[in-house]
mmCIF file with all atom_site columns, C-alpha atoms in Angstrom:
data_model
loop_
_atom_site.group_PDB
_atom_site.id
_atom_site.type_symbol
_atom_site.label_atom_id
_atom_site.label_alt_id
_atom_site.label_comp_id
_atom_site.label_asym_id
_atom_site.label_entity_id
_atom_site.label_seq_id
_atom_site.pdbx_PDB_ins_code
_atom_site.Cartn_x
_atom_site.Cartn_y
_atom_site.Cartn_z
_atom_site.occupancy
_atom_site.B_iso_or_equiv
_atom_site.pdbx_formal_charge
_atom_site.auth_seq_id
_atom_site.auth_comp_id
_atom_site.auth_asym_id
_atom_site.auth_atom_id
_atom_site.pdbx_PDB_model_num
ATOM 1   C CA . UNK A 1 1   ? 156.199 112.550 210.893 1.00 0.00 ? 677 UNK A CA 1
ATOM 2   C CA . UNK A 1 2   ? 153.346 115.209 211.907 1.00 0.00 ? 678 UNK A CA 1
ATOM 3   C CA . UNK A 1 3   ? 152.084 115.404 215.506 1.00 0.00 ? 679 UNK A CA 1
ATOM 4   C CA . UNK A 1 4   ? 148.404 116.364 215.372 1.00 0.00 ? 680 UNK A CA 1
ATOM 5   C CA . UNK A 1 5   ? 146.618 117.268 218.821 1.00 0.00 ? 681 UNK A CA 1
ATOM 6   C CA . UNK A 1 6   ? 149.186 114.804 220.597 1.00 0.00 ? 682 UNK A CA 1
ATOM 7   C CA . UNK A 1 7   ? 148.493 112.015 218.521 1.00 0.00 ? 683 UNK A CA 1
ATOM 8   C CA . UNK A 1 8   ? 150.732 110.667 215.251 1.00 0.00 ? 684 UNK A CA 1
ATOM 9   C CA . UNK A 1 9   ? 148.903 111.836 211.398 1.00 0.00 ? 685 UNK A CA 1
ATOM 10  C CA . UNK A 1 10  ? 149.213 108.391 210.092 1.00 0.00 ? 686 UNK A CA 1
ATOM 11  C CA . UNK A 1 11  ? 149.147 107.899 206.339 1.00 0.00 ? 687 UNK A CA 1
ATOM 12  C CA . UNK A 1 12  ? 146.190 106.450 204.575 1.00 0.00 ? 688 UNK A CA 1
ATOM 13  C CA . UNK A 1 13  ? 145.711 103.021 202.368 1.00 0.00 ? 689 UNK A CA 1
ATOM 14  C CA . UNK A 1 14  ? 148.286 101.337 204.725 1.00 0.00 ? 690 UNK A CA 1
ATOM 15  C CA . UNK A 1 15  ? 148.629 98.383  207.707 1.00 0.00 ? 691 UNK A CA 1
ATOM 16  C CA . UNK A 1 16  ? 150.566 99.744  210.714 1.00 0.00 ? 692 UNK A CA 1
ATOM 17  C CA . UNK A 1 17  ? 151.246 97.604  213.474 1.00 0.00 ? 693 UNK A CA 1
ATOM 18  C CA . UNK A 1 18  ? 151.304 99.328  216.938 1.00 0.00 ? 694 UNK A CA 1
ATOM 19  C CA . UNK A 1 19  ? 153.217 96.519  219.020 1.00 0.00 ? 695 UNK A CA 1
ATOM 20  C CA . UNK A 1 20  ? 154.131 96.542  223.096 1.00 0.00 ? 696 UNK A CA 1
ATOM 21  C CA . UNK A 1 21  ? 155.190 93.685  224.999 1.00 0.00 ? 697 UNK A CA 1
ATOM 22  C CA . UNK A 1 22  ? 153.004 94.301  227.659 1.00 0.00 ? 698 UNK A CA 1
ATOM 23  C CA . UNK A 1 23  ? 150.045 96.371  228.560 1.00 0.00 ? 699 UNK A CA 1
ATOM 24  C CA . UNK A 1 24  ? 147.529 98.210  227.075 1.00 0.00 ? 700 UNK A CA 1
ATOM 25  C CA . UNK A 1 25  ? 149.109 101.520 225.821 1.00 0.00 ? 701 UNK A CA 1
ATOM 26  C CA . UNK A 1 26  ? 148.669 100.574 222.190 1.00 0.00 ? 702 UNK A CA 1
ATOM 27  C CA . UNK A 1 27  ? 145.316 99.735  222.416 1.00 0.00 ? 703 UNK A CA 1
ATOM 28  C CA . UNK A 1 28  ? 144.227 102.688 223.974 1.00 0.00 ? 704 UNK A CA 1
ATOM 29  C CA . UNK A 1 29  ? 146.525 104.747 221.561 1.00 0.00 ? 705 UNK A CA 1
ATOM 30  C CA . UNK A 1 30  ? 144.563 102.577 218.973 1.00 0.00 ? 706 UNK A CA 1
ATOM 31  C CA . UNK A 1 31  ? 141.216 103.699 220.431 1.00 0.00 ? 707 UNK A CA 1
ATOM 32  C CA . UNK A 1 32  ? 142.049 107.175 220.600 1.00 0.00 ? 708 UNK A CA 1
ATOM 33  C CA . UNK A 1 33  ? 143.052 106.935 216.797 1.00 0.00 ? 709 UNK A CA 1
ATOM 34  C CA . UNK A 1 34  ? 139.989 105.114 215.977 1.00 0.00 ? 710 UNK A CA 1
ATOM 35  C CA . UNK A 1 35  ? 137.752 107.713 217.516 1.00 0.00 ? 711 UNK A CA 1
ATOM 36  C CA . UNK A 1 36  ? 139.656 110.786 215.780 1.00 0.00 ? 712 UNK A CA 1
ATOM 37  C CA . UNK A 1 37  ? 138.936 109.082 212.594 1.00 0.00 ? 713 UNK A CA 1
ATOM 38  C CA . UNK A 1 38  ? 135.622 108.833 213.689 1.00 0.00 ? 714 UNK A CA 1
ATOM 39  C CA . UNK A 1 39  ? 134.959 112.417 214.447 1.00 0.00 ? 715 UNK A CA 1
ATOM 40  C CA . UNK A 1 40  ? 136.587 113.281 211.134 1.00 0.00 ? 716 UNK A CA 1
ATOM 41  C CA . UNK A 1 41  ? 133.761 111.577 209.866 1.00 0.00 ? 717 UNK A CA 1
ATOM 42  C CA . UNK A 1 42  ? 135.566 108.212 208.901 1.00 0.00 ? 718 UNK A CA 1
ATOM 43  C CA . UNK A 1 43  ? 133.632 104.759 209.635 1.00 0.00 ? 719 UNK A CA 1
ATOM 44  C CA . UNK A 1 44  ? 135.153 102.937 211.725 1.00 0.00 ? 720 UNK A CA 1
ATOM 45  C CA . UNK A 1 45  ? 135.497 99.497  212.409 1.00 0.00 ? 721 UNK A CA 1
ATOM 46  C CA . UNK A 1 46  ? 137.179 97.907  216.005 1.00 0.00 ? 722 UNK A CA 1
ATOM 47  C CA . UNK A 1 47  ? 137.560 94.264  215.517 1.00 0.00 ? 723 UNK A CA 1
ATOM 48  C CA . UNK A 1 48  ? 138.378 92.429  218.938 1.00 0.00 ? 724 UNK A CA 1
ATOM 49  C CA . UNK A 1 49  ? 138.508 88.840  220.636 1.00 0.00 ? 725 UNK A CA 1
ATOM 50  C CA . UNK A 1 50  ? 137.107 91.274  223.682 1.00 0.00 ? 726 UNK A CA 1
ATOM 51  C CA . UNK A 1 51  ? 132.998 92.063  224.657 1.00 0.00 ? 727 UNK A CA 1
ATOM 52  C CA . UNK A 1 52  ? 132.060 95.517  223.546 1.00 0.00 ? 728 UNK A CA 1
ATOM 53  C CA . UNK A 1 53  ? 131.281 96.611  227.092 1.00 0.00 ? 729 UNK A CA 1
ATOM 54  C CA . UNK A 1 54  ? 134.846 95.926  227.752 1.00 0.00 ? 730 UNK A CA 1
ATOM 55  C CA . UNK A 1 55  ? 135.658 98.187  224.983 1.00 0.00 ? 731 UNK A CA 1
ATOM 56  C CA . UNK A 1 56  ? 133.344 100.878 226.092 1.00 0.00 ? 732 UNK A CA 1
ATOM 57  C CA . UNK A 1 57  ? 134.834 100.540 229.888 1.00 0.00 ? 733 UNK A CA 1
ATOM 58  C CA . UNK A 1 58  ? 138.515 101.201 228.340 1.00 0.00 ? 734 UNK A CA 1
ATOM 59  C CA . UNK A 1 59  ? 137.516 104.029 226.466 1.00 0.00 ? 735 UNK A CA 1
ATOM 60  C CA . UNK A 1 60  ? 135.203 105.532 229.205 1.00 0.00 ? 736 UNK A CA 1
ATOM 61  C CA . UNK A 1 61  ? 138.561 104.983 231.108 1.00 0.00 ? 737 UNK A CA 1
ATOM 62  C CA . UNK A 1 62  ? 140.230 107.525 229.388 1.00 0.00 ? 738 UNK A CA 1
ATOM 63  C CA . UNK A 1 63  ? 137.431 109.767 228.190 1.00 0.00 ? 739 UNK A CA 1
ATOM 64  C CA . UNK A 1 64  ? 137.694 108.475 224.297 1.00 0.00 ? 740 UNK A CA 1
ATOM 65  C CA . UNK A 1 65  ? 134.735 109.731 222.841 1.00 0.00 ? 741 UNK A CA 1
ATOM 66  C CA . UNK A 1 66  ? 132.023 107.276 221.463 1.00 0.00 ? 742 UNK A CA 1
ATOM 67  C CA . UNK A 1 67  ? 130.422 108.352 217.877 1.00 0.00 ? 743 UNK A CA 1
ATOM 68  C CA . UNK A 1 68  ? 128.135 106.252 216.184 1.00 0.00 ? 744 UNK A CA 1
ATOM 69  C CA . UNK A 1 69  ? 130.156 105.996 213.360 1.00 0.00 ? 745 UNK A CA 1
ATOM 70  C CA . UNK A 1 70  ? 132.529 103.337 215.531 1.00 0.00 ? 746 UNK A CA 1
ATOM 71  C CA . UNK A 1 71  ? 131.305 99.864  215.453 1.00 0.00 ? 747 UNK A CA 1
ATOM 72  C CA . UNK A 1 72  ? 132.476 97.346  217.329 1.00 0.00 ? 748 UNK A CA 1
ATOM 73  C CA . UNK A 1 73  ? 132.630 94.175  216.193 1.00 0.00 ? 749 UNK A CA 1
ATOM 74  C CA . UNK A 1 74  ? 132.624 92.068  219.571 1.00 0.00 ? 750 UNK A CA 1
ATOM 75  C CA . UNK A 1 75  ? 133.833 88.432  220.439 1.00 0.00 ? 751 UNK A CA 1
ATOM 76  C CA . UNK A 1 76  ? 135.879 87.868  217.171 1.00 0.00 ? 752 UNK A CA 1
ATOM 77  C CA . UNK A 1 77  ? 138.428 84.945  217.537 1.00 0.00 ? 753 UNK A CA 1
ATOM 78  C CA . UNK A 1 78  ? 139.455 84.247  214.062 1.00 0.00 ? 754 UNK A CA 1
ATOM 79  C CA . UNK A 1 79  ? 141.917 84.860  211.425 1.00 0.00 ? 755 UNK A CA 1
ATOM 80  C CA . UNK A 1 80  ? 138.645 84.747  208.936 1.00 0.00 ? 756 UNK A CA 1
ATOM 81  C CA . UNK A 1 81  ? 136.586 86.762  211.043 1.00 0.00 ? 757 UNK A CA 1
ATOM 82  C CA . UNK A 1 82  ? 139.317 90.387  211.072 1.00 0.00 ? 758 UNK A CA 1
ATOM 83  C CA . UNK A 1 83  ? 139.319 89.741  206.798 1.00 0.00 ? 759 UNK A CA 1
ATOM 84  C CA . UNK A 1 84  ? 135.375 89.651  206.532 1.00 0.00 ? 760 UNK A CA 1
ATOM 85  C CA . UNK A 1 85  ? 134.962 92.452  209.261 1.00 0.00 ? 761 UNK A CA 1
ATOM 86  C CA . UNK A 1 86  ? 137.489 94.753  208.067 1.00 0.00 ? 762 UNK A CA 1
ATOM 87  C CA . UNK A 1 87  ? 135.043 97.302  206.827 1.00 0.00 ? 763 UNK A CA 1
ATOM 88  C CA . UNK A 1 88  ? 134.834 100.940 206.628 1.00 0.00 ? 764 UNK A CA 1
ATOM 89  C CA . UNK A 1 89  ? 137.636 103.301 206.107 1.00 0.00 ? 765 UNK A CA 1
ATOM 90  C CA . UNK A 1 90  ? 139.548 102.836 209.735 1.00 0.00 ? 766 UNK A CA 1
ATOM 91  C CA . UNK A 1 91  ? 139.594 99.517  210.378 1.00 0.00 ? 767 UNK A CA 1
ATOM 92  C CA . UNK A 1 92  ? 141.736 98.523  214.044 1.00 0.00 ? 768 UNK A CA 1
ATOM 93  C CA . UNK A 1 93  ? 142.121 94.628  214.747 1.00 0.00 ? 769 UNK A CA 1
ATOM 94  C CA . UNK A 1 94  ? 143.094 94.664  218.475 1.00 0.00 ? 770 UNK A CA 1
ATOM 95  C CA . UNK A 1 95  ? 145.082 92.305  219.596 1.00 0.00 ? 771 UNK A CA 1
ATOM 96  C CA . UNK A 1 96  ? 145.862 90.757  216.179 1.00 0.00 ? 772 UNK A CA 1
ATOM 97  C CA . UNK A 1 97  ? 148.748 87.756  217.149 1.00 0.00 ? 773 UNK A CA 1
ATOM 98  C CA . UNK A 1 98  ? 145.918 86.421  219.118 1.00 0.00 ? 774 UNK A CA 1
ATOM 99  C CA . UNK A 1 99  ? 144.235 85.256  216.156 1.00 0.00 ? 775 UNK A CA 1
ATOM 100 C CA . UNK A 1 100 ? 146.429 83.110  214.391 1.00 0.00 ? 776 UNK A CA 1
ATOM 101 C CA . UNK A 1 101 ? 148.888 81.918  217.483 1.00 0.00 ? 777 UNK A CA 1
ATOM 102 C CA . UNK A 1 102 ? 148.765 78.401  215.732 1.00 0.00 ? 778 UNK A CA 1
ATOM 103 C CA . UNK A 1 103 ? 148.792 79.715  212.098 1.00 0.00 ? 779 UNK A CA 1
ATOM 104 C CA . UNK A 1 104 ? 151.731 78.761  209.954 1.00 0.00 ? 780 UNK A CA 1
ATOM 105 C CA . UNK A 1 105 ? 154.163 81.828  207.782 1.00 0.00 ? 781 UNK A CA 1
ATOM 106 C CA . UNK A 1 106 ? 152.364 80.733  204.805 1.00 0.00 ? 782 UNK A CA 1
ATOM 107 C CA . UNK A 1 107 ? 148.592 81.544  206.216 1.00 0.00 ? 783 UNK A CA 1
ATOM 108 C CA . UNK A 1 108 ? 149.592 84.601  207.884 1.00 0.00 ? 784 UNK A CA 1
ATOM 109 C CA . UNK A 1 109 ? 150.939 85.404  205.147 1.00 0.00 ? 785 UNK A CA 1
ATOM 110 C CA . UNK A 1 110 ? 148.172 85.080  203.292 1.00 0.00 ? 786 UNK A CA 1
ATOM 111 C CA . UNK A 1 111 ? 146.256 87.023  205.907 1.00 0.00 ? 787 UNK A CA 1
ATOM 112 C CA . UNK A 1 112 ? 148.653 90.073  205.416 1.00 0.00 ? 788 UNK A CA 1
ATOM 113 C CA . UNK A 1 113 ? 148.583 90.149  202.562 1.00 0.00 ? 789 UNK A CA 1
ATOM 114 C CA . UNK A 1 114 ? 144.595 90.380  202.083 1.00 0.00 ? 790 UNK A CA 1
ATOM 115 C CA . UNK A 1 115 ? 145.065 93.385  204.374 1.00 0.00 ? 791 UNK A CA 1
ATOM 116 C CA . UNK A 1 116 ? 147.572 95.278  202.684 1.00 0.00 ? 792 UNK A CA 1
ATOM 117 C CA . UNK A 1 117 ? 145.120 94.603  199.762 1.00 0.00 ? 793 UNK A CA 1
ATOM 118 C CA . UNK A 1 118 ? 142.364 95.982  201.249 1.00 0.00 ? 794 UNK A CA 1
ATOM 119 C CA . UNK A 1 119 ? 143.998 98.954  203.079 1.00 0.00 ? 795 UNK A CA 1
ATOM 120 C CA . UNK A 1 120 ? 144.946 99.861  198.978 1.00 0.00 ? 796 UNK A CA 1
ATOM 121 C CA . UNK A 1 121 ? 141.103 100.553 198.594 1.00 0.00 ? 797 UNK A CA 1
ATOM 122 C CA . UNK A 1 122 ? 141.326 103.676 201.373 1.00 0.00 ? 798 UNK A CA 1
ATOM 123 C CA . UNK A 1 123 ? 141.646 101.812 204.313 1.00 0.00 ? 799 UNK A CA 1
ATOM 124 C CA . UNK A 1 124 ? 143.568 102.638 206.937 1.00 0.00 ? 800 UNK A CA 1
ATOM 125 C CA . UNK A 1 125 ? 144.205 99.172  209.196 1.00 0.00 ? 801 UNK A CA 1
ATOM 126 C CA . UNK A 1 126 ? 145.943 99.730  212.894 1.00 0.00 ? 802 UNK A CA 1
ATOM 127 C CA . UNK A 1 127 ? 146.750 96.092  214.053 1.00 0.00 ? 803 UNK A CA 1
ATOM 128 C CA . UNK A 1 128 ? 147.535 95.456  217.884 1.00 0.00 ? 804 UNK A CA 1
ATOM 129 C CA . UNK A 1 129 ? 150.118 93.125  218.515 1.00 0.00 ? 805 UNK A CA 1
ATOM 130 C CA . UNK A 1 130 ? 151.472 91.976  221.868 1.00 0.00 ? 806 UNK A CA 1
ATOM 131 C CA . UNK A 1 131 ? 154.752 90.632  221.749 1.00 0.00 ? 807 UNK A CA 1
ATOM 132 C CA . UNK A 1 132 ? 155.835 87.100  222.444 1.00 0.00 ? 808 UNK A CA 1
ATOM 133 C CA . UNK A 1 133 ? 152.793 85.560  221.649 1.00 0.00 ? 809 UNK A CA 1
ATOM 134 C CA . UNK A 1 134 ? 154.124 84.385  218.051 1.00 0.00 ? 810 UNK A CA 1
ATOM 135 C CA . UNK A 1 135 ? 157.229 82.997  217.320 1.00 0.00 ? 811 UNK A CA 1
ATOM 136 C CA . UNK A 1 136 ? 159.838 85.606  216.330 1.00 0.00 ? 812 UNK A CA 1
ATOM 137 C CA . UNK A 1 137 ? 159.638 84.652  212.789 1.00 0.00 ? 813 UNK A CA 1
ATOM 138 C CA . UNK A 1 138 ? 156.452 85.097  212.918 1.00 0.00 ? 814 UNK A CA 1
ATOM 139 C CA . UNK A 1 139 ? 156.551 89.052  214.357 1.00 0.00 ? 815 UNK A CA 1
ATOM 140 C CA . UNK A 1 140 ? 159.385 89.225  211.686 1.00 0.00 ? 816 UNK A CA 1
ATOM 141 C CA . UNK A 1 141 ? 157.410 89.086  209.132 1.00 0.00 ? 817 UNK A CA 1
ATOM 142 C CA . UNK A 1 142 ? 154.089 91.335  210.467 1.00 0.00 ? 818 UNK A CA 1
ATOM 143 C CA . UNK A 1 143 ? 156.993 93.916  210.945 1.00 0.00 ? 819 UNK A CA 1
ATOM 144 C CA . UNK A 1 144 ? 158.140 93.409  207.085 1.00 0.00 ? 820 UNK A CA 1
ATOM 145 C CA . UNK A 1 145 ? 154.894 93.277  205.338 1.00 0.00 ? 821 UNK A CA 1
ATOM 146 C CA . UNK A 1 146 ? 153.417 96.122  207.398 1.00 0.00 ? 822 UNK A CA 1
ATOM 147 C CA . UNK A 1 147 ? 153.693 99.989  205.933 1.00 0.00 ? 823 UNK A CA 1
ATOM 148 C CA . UNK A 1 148 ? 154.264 101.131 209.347 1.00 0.00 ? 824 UNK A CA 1
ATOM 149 C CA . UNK A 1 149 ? 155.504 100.034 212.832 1.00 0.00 ? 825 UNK A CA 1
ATOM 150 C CA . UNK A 1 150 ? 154.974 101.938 216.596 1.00 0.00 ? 826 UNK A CA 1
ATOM 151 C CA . UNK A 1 151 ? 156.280 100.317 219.289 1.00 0.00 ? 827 UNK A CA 1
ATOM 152 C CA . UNK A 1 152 ? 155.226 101.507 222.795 1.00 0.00 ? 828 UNK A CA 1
ATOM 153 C CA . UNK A 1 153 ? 158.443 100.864 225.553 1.00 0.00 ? 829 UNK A CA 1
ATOM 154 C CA . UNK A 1 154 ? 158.592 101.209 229.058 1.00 0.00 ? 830 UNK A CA 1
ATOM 155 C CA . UNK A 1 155 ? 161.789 101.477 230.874 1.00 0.00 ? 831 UNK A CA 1
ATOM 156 C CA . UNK A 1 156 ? 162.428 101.784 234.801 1.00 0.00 ? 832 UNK A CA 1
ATOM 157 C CA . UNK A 1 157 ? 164.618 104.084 235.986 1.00 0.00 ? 833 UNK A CA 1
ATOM 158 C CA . UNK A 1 158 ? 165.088 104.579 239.419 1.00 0.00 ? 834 UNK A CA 1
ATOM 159 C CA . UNK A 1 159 ? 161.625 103.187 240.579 1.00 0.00 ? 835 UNK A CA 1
ATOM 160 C CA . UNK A 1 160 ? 160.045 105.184 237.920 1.00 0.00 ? 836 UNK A CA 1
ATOM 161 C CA . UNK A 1 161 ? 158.421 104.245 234.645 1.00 0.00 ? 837 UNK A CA 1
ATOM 162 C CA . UNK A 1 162 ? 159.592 106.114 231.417 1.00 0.00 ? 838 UNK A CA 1
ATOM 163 C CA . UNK A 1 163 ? 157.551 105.599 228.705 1.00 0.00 ? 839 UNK A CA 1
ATOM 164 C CA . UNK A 1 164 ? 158.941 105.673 224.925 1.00 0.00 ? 840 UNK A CA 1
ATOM 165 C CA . UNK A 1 165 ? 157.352 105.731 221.536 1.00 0.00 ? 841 UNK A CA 1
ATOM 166 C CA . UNK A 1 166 ? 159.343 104.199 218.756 1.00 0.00 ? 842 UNK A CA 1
ATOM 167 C CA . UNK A 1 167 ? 158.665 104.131 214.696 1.00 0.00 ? 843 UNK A CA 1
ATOM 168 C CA . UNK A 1 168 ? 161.468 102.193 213.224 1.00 0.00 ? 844 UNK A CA 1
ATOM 169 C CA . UNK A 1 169 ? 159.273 102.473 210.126 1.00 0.00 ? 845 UNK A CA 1
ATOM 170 C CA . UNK A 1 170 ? 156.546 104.455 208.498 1.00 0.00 ? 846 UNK A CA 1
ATOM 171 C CA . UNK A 1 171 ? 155.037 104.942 204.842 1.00 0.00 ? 847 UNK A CA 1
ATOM 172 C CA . UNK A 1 172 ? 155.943 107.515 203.000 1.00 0.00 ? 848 UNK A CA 1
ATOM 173 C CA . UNK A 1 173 ? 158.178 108.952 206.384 1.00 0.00 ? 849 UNK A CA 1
ATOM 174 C CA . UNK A 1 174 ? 161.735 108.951 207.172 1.00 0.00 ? 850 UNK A CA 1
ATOM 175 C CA . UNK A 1 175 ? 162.460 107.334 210.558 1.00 0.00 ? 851 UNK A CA 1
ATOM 176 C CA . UNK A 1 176 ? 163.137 110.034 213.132 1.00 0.00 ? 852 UNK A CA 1
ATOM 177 C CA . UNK A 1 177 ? 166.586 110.334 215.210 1.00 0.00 ? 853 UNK A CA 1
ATOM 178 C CA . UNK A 1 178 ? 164.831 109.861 218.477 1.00 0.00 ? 854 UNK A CA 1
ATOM 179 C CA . UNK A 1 179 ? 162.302 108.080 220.780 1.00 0.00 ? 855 UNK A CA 1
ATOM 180 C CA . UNK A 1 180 ? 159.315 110.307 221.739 1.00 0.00 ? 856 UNK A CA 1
ATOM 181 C CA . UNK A 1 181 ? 158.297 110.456 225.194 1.00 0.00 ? 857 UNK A CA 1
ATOM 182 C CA . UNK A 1 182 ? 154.588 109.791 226.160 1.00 0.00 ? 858 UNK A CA 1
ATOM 183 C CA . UNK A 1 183 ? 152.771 110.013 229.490 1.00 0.00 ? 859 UNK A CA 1
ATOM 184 C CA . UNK A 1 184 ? 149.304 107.968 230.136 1.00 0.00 ? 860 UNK A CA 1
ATOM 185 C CA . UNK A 1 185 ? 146.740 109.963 231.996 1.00 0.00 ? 861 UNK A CA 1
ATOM 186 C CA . UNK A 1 186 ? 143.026 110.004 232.201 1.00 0.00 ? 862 UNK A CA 1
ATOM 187 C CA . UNK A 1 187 ? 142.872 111.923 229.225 1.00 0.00 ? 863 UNK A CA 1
ATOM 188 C CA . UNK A 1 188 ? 144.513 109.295 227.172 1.00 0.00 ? 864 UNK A CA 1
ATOM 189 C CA . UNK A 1 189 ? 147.911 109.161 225.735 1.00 0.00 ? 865 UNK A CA 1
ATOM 190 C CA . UNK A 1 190 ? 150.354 112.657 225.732 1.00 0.00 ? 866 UNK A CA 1
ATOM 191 C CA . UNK A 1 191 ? 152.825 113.105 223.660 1.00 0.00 ? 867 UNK A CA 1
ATOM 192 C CA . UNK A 1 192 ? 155.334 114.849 224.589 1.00 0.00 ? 868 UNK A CA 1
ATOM 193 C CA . UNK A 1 193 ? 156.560 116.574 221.059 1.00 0.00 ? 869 UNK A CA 1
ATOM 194 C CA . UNK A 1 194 ? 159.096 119.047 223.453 1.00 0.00 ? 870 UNK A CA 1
ATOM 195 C CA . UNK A 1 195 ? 162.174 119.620 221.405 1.00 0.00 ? 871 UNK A CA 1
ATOM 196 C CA . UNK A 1 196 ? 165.125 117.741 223.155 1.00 0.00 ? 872 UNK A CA 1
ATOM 197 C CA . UNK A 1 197 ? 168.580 118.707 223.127 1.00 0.00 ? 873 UNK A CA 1
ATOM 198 C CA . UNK A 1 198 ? 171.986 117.273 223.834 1.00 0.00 ? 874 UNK A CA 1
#
């Protein structure tokens, strides 16, 4: 897997799940992937239960650039409102578990699988998932329908936060040995792409 400018090169025509149990990392991470596609000259789409000034406040937050080619679709609550919205070639569906916290295997299902569909016409589709909102069953089976999975992990040690970026799986990639370590500042999300050893 590539490191680009701090950020992950994710593949193309494929649904990756960035999941965290708490937080906001992978939203942010997911806003500062939607607005690199966006100055690559993608169009972007940014589905979310959220207002778009709420959006704008995050990103403003940590200085994510706004291009006009990112539109925000505002307010959206559910599961048939991220498969009609999902348009342009970057398509992000924040918070995804959020809209279909009722919805049995079958109809999520369903709903995956009309992503994965899509994403095969050159999309790219980032959903946001908190943990523990579905049932584990549920997250099982986002995780094994999806082409890729990042999970975001904070640890404490000693008082202090260490922060730890996972991909247990990834299209066209071979899992890597190691966690990557990450930092949040004002600037966004740092990777740290040091080489460890021993």
């Amino acid at each position: 897997m590539e490191f680009e400018w701090g950020l992950i090169t994710l593949p193309e025509n494929a649904v990756i799940v960035l999941e965290e149990a708490l937080g906001c990392t992978n939203v942010t991470y997911a806003l500062q992937l939607a607005s690199g596609a966006a100055e690559q000259g993608k169009r972007v789409t940014y589905i979310t239960p959220h207002y778009r000034d709420d959006v704008r406040i995050q990103m403003d937050l940590y200085r994510i650039r706004h291009f006009d080619r990112f539109a925000i679709t505002e307010c959206a609550r559910t599961a048939d409102a991220i498969t009609t919205s999902c348009t342009g070639d970057f398509c992000v569906i924040d918070q995804f578990a959020s809209f279909c916290p009722d919805t049995d295997l079958t109809r999520l299902k369903a709903t995956l699988c009309a992503l994965l569909d899509a994403s095969r016409s050159g999309k790219t589709i980032l959903l946001t998932m908190t943990t523990g909102i579905l049932s584990n069953r549920h997250e099982q089976l986002i995780r094994s329908l999806a082409d890729g999975i990042i999970q975001f992990l904070e640890v404490n040690e000693g008082g202090k936060i260490k922060r730890q970026i996972n991909v247990p799986k990834m299209k066209g990639e071979i899992p890597p040995e190691r966690t990557v370590l990450f930092s949040i500042t004002e600037e966004g999300i740092l990777i740290d792409t040091r080489e460890r050893h021993g």
